[in-house]
XYZ file of C-alpha atoms in Angstrom:
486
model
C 4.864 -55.075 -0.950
C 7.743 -52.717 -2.171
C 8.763 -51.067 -5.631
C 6.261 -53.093 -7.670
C 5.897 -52.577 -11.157
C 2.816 -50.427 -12.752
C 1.955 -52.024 -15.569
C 0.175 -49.187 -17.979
C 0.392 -50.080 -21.599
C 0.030 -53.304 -23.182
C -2.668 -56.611 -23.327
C -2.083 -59.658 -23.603
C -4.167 -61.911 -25.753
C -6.007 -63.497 -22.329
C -6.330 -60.202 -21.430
C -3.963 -58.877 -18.689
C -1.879 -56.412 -18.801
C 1.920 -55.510 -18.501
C 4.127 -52.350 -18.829
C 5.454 -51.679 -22.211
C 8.765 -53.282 -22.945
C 10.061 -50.397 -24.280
C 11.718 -52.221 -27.700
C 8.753 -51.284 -29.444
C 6.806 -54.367 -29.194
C 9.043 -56.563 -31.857
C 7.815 -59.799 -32.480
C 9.045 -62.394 -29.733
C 10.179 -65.626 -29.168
C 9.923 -69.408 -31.030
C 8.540 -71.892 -28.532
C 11.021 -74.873 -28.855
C 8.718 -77.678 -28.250
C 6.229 -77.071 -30.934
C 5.987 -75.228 -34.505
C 2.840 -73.389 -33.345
C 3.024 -69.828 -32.184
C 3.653 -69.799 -28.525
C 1.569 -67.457 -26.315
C 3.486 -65.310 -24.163
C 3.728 -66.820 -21.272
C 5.227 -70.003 -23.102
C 7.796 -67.770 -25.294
C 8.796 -66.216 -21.318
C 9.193 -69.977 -20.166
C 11.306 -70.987 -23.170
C 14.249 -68.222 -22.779
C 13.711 -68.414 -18.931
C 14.283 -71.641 -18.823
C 17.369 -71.231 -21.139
C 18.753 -68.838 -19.724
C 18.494 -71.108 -16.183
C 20.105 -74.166 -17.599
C 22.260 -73.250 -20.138
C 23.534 -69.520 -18.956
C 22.359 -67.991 -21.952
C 22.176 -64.329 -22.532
C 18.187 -63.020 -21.701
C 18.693 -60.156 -24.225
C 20.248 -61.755 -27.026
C 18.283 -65.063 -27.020
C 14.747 -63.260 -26.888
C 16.366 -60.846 -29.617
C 17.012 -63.669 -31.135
C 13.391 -64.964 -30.676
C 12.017 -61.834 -31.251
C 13.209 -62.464 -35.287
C 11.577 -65.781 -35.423
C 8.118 -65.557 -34.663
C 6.035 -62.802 -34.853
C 3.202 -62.437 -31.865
C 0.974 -59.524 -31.563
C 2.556 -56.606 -29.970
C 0.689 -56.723 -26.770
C 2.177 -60.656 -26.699
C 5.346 -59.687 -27.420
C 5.362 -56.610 -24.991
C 4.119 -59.074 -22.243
C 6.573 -62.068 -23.190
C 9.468 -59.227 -22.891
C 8.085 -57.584 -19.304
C 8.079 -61.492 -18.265
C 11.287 -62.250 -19.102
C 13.122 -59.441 -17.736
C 10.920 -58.548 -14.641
C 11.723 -62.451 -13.783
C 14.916 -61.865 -13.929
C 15.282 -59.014 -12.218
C 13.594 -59.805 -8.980
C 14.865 -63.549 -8.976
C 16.392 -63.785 -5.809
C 13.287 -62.066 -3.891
C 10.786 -64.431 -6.096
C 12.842 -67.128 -4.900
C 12.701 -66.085 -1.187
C 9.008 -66.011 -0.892
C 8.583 -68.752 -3.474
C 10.397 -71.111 -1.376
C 7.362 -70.593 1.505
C 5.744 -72.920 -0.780
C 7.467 -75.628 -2.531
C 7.994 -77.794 0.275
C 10.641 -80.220 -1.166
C 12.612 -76.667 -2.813
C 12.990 -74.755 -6.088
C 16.292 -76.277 -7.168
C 14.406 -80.005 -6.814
C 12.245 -79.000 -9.266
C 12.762 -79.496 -13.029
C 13.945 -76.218 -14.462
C 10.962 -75.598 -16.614
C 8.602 -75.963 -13.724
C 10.595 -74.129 -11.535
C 10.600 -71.354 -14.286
C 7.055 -71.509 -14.949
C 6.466 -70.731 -11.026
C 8.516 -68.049 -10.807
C 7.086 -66.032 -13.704
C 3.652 -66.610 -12.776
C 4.706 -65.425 -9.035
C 5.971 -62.468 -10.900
C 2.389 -61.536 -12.601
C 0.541 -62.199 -9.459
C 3.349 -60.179 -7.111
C 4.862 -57.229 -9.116
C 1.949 -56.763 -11.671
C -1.324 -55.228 -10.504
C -3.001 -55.128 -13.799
C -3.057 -58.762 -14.528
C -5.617 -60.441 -13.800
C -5.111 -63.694 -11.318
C -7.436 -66.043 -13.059
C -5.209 -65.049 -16.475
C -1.961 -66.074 -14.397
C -2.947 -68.635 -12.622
C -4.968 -70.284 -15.383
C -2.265 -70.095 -18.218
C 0.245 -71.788 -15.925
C -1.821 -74.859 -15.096
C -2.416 -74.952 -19.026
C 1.913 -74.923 -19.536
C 2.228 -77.347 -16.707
C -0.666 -79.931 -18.156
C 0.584 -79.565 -21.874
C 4.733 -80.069 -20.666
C 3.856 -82.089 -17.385
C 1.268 -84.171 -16.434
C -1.978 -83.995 -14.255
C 0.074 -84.300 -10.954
C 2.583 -80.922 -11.697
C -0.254 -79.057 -13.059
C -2.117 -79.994 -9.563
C 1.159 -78.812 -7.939
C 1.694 -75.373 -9.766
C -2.213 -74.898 -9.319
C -1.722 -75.404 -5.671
C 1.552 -73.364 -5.230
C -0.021 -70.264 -7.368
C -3.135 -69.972 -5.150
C -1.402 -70.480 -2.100
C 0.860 -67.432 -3.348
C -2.681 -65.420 -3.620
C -4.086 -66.034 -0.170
C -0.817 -65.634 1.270
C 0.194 -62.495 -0.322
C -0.575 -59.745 2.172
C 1.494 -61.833 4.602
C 4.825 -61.790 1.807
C 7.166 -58.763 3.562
C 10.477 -58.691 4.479
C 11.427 -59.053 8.367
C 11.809 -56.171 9.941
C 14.898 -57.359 11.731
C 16.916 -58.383 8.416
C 20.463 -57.206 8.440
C 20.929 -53.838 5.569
C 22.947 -56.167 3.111
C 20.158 -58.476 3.361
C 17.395 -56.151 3.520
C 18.284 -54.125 0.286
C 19.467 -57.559 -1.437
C 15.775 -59.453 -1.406
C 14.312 -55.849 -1.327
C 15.964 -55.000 -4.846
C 17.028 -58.516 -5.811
C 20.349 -58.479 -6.163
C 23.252 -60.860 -4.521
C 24.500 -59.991 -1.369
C 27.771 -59.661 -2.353
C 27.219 -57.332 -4.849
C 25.428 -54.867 -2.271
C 27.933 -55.623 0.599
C 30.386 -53.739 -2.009
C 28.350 -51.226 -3.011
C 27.103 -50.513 0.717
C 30.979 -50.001 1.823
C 31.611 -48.239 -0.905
C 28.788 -45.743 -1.459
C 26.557 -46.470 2.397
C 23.753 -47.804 2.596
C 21.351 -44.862 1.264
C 22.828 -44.843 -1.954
C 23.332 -48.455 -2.256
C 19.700 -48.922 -2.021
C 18.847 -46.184 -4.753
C 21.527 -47.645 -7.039
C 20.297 -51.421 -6.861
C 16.693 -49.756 -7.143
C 17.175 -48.308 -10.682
C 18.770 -51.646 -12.152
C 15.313 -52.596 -12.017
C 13.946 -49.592 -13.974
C 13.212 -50.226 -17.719
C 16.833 -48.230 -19.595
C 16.062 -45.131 -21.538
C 16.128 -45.248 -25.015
C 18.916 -42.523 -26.529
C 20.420 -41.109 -29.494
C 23.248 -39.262 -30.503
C 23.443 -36.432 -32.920
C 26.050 -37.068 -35.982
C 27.648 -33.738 -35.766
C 28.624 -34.320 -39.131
C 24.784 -34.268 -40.168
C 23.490 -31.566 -38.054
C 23.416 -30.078 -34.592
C 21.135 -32.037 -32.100
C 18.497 -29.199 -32.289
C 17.911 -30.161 -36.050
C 17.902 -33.855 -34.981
C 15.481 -32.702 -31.957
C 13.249 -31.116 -34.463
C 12.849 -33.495 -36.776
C 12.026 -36.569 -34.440
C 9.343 -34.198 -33.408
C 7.996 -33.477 -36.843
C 8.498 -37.560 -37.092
C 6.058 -37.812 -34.180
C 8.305 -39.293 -31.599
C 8.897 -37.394 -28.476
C 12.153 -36.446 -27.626
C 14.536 -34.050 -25.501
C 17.329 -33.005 -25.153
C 20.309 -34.789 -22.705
C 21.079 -33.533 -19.353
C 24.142 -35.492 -19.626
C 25.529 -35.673 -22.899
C 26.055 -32.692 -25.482
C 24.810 -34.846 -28.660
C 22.281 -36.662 -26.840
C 18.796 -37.026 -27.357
C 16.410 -39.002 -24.760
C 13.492 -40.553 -27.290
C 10.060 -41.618 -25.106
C 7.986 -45.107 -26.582
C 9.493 -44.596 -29.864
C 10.130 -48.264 -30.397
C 13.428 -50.049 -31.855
C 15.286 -46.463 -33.401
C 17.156 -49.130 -35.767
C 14.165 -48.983 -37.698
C 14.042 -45.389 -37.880
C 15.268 -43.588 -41.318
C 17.424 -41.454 -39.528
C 19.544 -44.104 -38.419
C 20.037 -45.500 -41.774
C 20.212 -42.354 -42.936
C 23.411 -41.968 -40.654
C 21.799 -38.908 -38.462
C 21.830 -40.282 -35.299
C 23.754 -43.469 -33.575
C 21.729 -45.229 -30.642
C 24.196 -45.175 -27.710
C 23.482 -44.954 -23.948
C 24.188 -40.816 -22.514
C 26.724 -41.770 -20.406
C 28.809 -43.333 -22.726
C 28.652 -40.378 -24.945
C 30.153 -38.355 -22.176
C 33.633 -40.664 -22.837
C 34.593 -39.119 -26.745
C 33.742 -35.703 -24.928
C 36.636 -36.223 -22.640
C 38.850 -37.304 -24.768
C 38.076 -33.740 -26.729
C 40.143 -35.076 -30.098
C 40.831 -32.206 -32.520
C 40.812 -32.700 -36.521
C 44.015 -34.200 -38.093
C 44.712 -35.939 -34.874
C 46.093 -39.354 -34.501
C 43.788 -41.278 -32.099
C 43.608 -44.500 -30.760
C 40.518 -46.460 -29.600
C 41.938 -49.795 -27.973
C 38.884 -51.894 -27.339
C 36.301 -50.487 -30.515
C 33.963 -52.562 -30.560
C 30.652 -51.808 -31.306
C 32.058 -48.498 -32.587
C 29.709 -45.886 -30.787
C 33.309 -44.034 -29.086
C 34.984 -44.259 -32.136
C 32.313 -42.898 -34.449
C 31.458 -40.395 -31.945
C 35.420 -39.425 -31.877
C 36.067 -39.626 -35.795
C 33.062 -36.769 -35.783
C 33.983 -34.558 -33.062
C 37.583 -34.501 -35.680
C 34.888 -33.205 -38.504
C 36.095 -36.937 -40.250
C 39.954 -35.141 -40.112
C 43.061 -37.282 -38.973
C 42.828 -40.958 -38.493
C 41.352 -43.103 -35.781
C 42.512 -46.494 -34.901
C 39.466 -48.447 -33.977
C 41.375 -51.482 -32.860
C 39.846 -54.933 -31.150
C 40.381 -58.269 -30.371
C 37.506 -60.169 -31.979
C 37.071 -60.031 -35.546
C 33.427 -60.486 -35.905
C 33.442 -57.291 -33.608
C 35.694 -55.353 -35.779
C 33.099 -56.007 -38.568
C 30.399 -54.016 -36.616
C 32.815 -51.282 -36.110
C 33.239 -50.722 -39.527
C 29.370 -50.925 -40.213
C 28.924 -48.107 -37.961
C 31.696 -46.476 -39.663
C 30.242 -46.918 -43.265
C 26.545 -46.020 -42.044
C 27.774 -42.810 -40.859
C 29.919 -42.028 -43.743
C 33.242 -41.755 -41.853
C 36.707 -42.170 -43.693
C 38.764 -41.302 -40.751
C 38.306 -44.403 -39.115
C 41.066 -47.540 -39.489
C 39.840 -51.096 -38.090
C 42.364 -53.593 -36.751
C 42.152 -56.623 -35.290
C 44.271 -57.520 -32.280
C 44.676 -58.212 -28.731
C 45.080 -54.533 -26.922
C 48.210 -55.726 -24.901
C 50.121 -56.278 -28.086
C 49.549 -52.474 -29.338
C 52.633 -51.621 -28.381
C 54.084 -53.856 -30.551
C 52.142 -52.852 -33.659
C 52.655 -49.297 -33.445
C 55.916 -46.470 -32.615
C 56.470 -45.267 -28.711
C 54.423 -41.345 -28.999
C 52.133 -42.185 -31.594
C 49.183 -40.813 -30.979
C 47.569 -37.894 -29.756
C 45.113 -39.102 -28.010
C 44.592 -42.732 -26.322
C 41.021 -44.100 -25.490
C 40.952 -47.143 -23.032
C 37.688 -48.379 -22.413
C 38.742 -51.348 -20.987
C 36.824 -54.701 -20.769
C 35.177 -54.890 -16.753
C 32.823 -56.338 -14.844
C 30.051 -54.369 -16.296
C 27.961 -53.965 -12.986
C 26.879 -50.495 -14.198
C 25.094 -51.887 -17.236
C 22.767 -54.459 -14.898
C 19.752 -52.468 -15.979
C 20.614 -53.260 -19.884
C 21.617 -57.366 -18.933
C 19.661 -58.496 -15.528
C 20.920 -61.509 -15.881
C 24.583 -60.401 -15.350
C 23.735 -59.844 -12.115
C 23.194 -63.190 -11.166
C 26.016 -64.555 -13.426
C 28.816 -62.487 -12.167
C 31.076 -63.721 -9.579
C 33.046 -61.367 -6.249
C 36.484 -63.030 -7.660
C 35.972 -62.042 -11.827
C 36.714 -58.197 -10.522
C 40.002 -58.948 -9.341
C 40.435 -60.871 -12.523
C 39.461 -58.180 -14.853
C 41.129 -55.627 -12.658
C 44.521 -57.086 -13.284
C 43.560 -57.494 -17.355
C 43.033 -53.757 -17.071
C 46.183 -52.947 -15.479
C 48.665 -54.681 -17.983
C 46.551 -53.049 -20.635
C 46.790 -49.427 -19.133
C 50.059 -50.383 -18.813
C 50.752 -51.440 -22.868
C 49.488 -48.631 -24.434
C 51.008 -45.641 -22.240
C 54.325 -45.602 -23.982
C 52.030 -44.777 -26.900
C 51.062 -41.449 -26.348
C 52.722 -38.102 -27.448
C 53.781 -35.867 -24.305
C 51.083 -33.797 -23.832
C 48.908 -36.028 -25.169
C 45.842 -37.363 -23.126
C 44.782 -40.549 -22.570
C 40.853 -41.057 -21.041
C 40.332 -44.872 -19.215
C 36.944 -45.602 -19.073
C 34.462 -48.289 -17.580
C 30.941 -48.896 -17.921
C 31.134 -50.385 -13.598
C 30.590 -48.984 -10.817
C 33.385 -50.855 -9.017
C 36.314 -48.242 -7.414
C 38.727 -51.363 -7.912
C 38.426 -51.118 -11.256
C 37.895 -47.341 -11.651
C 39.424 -44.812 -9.137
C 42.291 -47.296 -7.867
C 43.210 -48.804 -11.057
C 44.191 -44.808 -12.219
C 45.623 -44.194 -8.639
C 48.006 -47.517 -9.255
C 48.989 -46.353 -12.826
C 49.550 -43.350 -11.884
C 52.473 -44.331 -9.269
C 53.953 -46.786 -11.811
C 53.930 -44.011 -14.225
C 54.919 -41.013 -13.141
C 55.470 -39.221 -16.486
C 51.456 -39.327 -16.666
C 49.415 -36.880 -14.237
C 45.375 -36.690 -13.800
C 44.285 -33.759 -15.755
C 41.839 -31.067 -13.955
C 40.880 -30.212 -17.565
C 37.826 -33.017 -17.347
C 35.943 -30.878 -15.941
C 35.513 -28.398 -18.780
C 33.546 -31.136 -20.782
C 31.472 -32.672 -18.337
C 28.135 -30.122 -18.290
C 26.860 -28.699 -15.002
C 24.116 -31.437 -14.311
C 27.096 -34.437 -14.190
C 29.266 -32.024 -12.045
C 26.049 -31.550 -9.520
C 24.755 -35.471 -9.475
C 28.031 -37.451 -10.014
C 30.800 -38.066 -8.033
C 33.438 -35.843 -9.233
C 37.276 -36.079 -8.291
C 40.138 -33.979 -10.108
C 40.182 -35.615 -13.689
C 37.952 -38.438 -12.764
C 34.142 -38.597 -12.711
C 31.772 -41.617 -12.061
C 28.004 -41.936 -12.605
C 26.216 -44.122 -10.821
C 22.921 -45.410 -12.654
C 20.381 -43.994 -10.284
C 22.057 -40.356 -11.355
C 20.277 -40.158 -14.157
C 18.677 -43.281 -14.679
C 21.323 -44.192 -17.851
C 24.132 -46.819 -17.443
C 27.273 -46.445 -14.335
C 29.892 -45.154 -16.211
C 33.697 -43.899 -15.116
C 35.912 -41.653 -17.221
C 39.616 -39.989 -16.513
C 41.320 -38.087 -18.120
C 45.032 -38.522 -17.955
C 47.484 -36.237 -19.667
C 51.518 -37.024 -20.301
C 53.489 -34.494 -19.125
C 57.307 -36.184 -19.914
């Protein structure tokens, strides 16, 4: 067995264990067949099976959960590691699964399909729960949903998985695609790509870490102090903390739970946002009384993070196309006390319409992609992508790159960025703008705000740089930094 979970921290209420689920233990999930409290296994089974049959979002729908009924931490930590360590691995619980079901998964209905792959999960990739407490709960689900014949049937699978389980490895012979695909769980598509792209060394690291748990960070307000006061006073709060190897502002917080909750965010002293992302308002290095322009705002962690590196001076455009986005960029905005910052609602291809050739100062693009460097934060996007959406998104980011460059003052700079890992929508999306726009150049300049651990661990280019999520365990991110020069 490879790369299987340690689970340290938390009990369940039949008395196995799984990791923490690092949100803090928040209360999980309403069972949807009955107005009792579901145990954690049957919360797991409910957004599982959800998320199977009607493409739902894992995150948001146990989120969601998570506000409706209120288990005891341990529960809810357990009902969390389910959901996501099921997802995660699906493909490789699938493979070996499949051993055993002799008429196949997809013949099964999707609850009991479900309900066998997150008990496989427990007895494969978690050594501290006990078997009986697996196996036992899921003939229990399958005799209250089911009848006596599928409870017979999971009972059977399940301790066939036990007896078998020494004998559940990979082939030796399996092609490197393949190999790091059931080995990380991950489609074979997606590491095809990334093994012509990056080889097959760092292909393997990279799908590796989408299975780690994300860090948990926070970002200094610069307005409210320097992130050595923040530092301090998490400490004196009792939550352990340090200091960003990859963002300036950024603070790394350790089992600290959901930092919503903390006074310091309502206070406005820190925003939650991922280190790598952080690294983008850096780049774009706006300057108080500047006129910026953030095309695609929403949630608002860029453009609050911009508005305060400009001390709350100028005016920042936080424009984007959905209005019930727009309203959490002005949240963040009010939270943090900023008056700089301008909400508008609209699509990002139309800006040029809306506002005078040479605007603005500064441009940021973080433009809408395929989001395979956030896979960590959404397993499930991993299975729901599709090859063809890149080109699809690629070409939406062109004609937007394209719409707001006669928008920019000369000499003004204008960063693209992407939270993917995917060079056709990163590197050669700024090498093709580049040759349709010649009064634009890549400016060497990044470099000066990128600190020395990014330069040594990421892939660096003149005025580009891209992070790959097993850098630094934080999300795949691309920045450049393009400047106007006519």
């Amino acid at each position: 067995m490879t790369d299987q979970r340690k689970s340290k921290h938390i009990k369940d209420s039949k008395g196995g264990q799984a990791r923490s689920n690092g949100s803090g233990g928040q209360p999980v999930a309403q069972g949807r067949h009955s107005s009792r409290k579901p145990s954690a296994r049957e919360l797991a089974l409910d957004v599982l099976t959800r998320v199977d049959t009607e493409k739902a979002y894992s995150n948001l729908l146990l989120n969601q959960s998570l506000q409706k009924h209120a288990l005891e931490r341990q529960d809810a930590g357990l009902a969390t590691e389910l959901v996501y360590g099921t997802i995660q691995r699906l493909n490789t619980i699938d493979y070996y699964l499949s051993r055993f079901v002799a008429k196949g998964l997809n013949k099964l209905e999707p609850w009991v399909r479900n309900l066998l792959r997150l008990s496989f999960y427990q007895l494969y990739y978690l050594d501290r729960i006990p078997v009986h407490a697996a196996v036992n709960e899921a003939v229990n689900l399958a005799k209250r949903r089911g009848h006596q014949g599928i409870s017979g049937m999971v009972n059977g699978v399940l301790r066939n998985v036990i007896r078998s389980k020494a004998e559940l490895t990979l082939p030796a012979e399996l092609p490197a695609v393949t190999r790091i695909a059931l080995e990380h769980s991950h489609p074979e598509w997606m590491v095809a790509r990334w093994v012509a792209h990056y080889g097959e060394a760092e292909a393997a690291q990279l799908a590796a870490s989408n299975n780690a748990a994300p860090h948990v960070s926070v970002r200094a307000n610069a307005l409210g102090g320097s992130r050595e006061a923040l530092l301090e006073r998490l400490q004196r709060e009792g939550v352990a903390a340090h200091a960003s190897p990859v963002a300036p502002a950024g603070v790394v917080v350790e089992s600290a739970g959901n930092m919503a909750h903390a006074t310091g965010f309502r206070e406005g002293v820190f925003t939650i946002q991922d280190e790598s992302s952080m690294l983008v308002a850096e780049v774009v290095d706006p300057k108080p009384g500047m006129d910026v322009l953030d095309c695609c705002a929403a949630p608002g962690g860029k453009t609050t993070h911009l508005a305060e590196k400009m001390g709350d001076r100028g005016t920042v455009i936080a424009n984007d196309v959905h209005p019930h986005k727009e309203a959490l960029v002005r949240e963040q905005a009010d939270r943090l006390g900023l008056k700089s910052i301008r909400t508008a609602v609209g699509d990002a291809k139309e800006l040029a319409g809306r506002y005078a050739p040479a605007s603005f100062d500064r441009i940021l693009l973080d433009a809408p992609c395929s989001g395979l460097g956030v896979i960590r934060r959404k397993p499930d996007a991993k299975w729901a992508k599709r090859e063809q959406e890149i080109a699809e998104i690629s070409a939406l980011q062109h004609d937007l790159l394209a719409s707001v460059a006669g928008l920019l003052r000369k000499d003004g700079i204008l960063v693209y960025s992407t939270c993917t890992i995917e060079p056709e929508e990163n590197e050669r999306q700024v090498t093709r703008f580049l040759k349709e726009h010649p009064d634009y150049v890549l400016d060497a300049g990044l470099i000066d705000y990128v600190p020395q651990a990014v330069r040594e661990k990421a892939i660096v280019r003149e005025g580009m740089v891209q992070i790959l999520p097993h850098h630094f365990h934080t999300d795949g991110f691309f920045i450049a930094r393009l400047r106007r020069v006519k």
